PDB file of C-alpha atoms in Angstrom:
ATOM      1  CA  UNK Z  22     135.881  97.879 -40.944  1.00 70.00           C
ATOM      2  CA  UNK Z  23     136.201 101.756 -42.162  1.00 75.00           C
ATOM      3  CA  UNK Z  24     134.678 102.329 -38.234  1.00 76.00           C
ATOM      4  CA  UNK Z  25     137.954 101.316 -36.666  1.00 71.00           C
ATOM      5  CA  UNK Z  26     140.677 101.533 -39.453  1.00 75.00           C
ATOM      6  CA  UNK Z  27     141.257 104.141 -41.889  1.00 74.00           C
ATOM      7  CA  UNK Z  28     144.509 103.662 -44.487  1.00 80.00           C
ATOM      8  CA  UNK Z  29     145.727 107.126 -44.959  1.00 81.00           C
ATOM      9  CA  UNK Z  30     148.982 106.065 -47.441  1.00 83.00           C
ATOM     10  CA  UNK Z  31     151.813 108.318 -47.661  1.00 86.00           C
ATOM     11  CA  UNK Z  32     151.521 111.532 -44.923  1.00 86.00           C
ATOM     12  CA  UNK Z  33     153.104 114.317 -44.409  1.00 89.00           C
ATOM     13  CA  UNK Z  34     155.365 114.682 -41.361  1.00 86.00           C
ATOM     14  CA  UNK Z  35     153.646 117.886 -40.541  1.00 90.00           C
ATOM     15  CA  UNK Z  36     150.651 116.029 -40.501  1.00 91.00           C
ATOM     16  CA  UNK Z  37     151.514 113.171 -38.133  1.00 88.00           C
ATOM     17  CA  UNK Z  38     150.595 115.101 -35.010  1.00 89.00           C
ATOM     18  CA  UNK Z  39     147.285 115.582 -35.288  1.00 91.00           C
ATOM     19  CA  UNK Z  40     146.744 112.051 -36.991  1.00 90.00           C
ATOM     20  CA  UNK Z  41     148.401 110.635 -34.061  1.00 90.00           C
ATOM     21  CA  UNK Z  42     146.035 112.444 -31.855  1.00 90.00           C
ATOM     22  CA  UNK Z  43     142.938 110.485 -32.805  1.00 87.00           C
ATOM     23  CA  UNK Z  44     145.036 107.075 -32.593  1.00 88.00           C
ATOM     24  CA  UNK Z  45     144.907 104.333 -30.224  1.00 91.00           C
ATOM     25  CA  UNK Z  46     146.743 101.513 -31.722  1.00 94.00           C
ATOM     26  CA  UNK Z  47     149.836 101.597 -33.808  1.00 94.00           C
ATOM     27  CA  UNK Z  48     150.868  99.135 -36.475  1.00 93.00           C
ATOM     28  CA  UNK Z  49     154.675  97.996 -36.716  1.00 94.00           C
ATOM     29  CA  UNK Z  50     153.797  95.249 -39.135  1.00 92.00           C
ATOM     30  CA  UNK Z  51     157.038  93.267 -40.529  1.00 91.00           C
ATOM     31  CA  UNK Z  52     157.921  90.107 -42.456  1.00 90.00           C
ATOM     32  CA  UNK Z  53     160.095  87.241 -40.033  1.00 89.00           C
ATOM     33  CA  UNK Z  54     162.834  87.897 -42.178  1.00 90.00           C
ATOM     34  CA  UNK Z  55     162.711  91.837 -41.526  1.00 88.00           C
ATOM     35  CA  UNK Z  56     166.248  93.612 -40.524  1.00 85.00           C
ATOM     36  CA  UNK Z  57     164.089  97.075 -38.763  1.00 86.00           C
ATOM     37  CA  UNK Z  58     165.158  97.269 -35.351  1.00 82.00           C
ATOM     38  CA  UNK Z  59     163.832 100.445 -33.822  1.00 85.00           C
ATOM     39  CA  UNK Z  60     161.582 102.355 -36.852  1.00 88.00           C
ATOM     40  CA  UNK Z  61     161.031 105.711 -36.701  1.00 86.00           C
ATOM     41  CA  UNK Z  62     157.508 105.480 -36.384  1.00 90.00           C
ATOM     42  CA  UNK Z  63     158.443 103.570 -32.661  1.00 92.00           C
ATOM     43  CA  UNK Z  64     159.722 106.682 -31.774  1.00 90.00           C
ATOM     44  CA  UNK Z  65     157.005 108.884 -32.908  1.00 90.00           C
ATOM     45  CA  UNK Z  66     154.104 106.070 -31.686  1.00 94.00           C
ATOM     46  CA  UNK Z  67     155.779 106.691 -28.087  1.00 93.00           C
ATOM     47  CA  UNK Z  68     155.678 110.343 -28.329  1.00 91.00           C
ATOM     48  CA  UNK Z  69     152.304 110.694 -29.177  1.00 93.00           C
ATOM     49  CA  UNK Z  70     151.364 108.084 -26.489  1.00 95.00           C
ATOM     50  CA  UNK Z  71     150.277 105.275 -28.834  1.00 96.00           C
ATOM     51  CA  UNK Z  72     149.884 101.874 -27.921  1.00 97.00           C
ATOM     52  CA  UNK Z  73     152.142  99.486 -30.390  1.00 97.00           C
ATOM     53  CA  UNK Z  74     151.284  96.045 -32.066  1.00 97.00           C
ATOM     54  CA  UNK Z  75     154.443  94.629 -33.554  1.00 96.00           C
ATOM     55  CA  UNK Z  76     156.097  91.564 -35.093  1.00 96.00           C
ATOM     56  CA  UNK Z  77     159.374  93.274 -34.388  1.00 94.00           C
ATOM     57  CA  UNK Z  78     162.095  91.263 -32.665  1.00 88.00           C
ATOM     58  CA  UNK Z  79     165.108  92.763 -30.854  1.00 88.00           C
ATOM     59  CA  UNK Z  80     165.208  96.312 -29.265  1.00 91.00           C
ATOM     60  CA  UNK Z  81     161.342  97.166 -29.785  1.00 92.00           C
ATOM     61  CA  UNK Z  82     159.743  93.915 -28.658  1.00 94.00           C
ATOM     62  CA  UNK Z  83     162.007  94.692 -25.548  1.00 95.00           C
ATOM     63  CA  UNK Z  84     160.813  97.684 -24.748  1.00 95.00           C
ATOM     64  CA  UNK Z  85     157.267  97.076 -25.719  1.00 96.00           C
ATOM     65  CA  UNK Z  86     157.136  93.846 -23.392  1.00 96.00           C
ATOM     66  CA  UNK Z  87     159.397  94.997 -20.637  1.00 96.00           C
ATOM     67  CA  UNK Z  88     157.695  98.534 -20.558  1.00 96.00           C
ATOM     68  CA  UNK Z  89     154.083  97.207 -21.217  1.00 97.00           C
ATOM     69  CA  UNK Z  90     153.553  99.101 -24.200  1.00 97.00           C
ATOM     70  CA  UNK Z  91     151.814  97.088 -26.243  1.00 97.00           C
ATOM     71  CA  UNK Z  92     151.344  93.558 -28.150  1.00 97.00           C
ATOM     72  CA  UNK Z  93     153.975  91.429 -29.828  1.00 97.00           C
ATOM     73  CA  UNK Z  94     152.420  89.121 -32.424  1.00 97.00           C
ATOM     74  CA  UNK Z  95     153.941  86.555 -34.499  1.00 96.00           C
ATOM     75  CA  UNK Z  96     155.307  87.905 -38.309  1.00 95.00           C
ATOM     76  CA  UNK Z  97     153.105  86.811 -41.250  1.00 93.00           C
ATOM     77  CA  UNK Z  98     150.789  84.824 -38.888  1.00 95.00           C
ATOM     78  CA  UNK Z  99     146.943  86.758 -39.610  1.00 95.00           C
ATOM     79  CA  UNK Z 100     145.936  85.018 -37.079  1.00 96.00           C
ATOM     80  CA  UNK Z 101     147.723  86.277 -34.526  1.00 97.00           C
ATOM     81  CA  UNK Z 102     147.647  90.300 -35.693  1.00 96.00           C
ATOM     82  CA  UNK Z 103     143.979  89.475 -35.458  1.00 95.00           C
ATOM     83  CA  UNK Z 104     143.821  88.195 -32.216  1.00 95.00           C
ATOM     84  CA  UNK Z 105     146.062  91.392 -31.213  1.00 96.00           C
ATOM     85  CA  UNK Z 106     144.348  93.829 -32.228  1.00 94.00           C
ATOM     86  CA  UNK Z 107     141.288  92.307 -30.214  1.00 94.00           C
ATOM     87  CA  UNK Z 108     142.718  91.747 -26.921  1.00 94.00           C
ATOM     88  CA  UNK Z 109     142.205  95.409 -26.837  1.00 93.00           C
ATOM     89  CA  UNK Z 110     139.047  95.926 -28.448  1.00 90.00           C
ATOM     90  CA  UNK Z 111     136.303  96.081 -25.255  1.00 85.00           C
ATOM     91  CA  UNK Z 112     139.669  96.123 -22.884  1.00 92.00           C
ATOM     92  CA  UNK Z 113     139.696 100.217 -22.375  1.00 92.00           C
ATOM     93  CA  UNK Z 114     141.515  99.241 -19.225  1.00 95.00           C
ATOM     94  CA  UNK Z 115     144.499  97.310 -20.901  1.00 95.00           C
ATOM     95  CA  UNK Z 116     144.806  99.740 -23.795  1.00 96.00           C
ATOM     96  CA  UNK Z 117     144.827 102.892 -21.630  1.00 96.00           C
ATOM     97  CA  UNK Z 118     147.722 101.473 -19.526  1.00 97.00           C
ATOM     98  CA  UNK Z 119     149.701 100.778 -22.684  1.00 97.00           C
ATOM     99  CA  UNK Z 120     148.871 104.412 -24.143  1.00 96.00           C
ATOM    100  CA  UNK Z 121     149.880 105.566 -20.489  1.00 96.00           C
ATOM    101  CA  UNK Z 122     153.213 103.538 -20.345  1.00 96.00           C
ATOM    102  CA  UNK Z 123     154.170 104.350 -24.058  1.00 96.00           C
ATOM    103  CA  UNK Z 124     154.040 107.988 -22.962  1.00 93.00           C
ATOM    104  CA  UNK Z 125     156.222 107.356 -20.252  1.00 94.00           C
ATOM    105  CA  UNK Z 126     158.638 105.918 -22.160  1.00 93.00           C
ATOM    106  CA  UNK Z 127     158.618 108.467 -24.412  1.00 88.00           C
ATOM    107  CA  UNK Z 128     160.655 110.561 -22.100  1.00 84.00           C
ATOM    108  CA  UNK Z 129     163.627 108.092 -22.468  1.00 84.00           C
ATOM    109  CA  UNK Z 130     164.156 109.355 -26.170  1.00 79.00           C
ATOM    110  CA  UNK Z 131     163.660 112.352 -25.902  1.00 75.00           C
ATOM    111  CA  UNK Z 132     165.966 114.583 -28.287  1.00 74.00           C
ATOM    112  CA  UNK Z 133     168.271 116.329 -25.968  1.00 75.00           C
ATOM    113  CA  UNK Z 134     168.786 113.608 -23.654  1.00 73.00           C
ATOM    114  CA  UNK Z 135     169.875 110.878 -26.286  1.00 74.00           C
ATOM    115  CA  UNK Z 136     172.040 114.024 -27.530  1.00 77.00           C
ATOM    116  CA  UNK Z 137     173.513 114.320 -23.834  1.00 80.00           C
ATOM    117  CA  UNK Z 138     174.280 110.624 -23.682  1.00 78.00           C
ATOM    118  CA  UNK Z 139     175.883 110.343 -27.092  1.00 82.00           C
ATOM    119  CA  UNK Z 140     178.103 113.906 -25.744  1.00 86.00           C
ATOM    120  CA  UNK Z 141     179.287 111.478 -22.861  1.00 86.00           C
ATOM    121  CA  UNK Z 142     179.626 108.484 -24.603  1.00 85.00           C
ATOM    122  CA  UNK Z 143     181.960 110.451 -26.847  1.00 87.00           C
ATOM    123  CA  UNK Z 144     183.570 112.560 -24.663  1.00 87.00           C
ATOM    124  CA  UNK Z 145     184.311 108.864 -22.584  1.00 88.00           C
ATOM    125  CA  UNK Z 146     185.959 107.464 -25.862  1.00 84.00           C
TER     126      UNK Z 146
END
């Protein structure tokens, strides 16, 4: 469906701002037996105020569900990546709240402020 997807392969991070900027949907797609926690491209799918589909477990389906970021689906089940990605297609609604929410979020890692809490943390130890 080259109207809704387009593979890209390997991008430049210099790139990935104004790539993000025509994005709705981002893809964390991992096996069951995956060890990612938190990717980078979480981090940088919040920032750009993308909602997430993910078969993460752990920290990201966390915040995704708790913060109402996006769609957990189940890991190496098509099925339900498929049925994912549709509950947003012809739901504009739904998908701008999770765009607006994974902005939101964003704020939360921001640089600075995970380098001020990690200064505290320290200076606590």
């Amino acid at each position: 469906h080259p109207q809704y997807l387009l593979y890209l392969g390997r991008v430049n991070a210099s790139d990935l701002p104004s790539i993000y900027s025509e994005v709705d949907i981002g893809l964390m797609t991992y096996s069951r037996w995956s060890t990612v926690s938190m990717p980078v491209k979480f981090y940088d799918y919040l920032a750009a105020g993308i909602a997430i589909i993910s078969s993460l477990e752990r920290e990201a389906k966390d915040i995704i569900e708790s913060e109402n970021i996006g769609i957990i689906y189940e890991p190496g089940n098509l099925d339900s990546l498929v049925r994912a990605i549709n509950s947003y297609l012809g739901n504009s609604d739904g998908l701008s709240l999770a765009r607006a929410n994974s902005a939101k979020v964003s704020g939360q890692f921001d640089s600075v402020l995970q380098h001020e809490n990690f200064s505290i943390f320290l200076e606590n130890v």
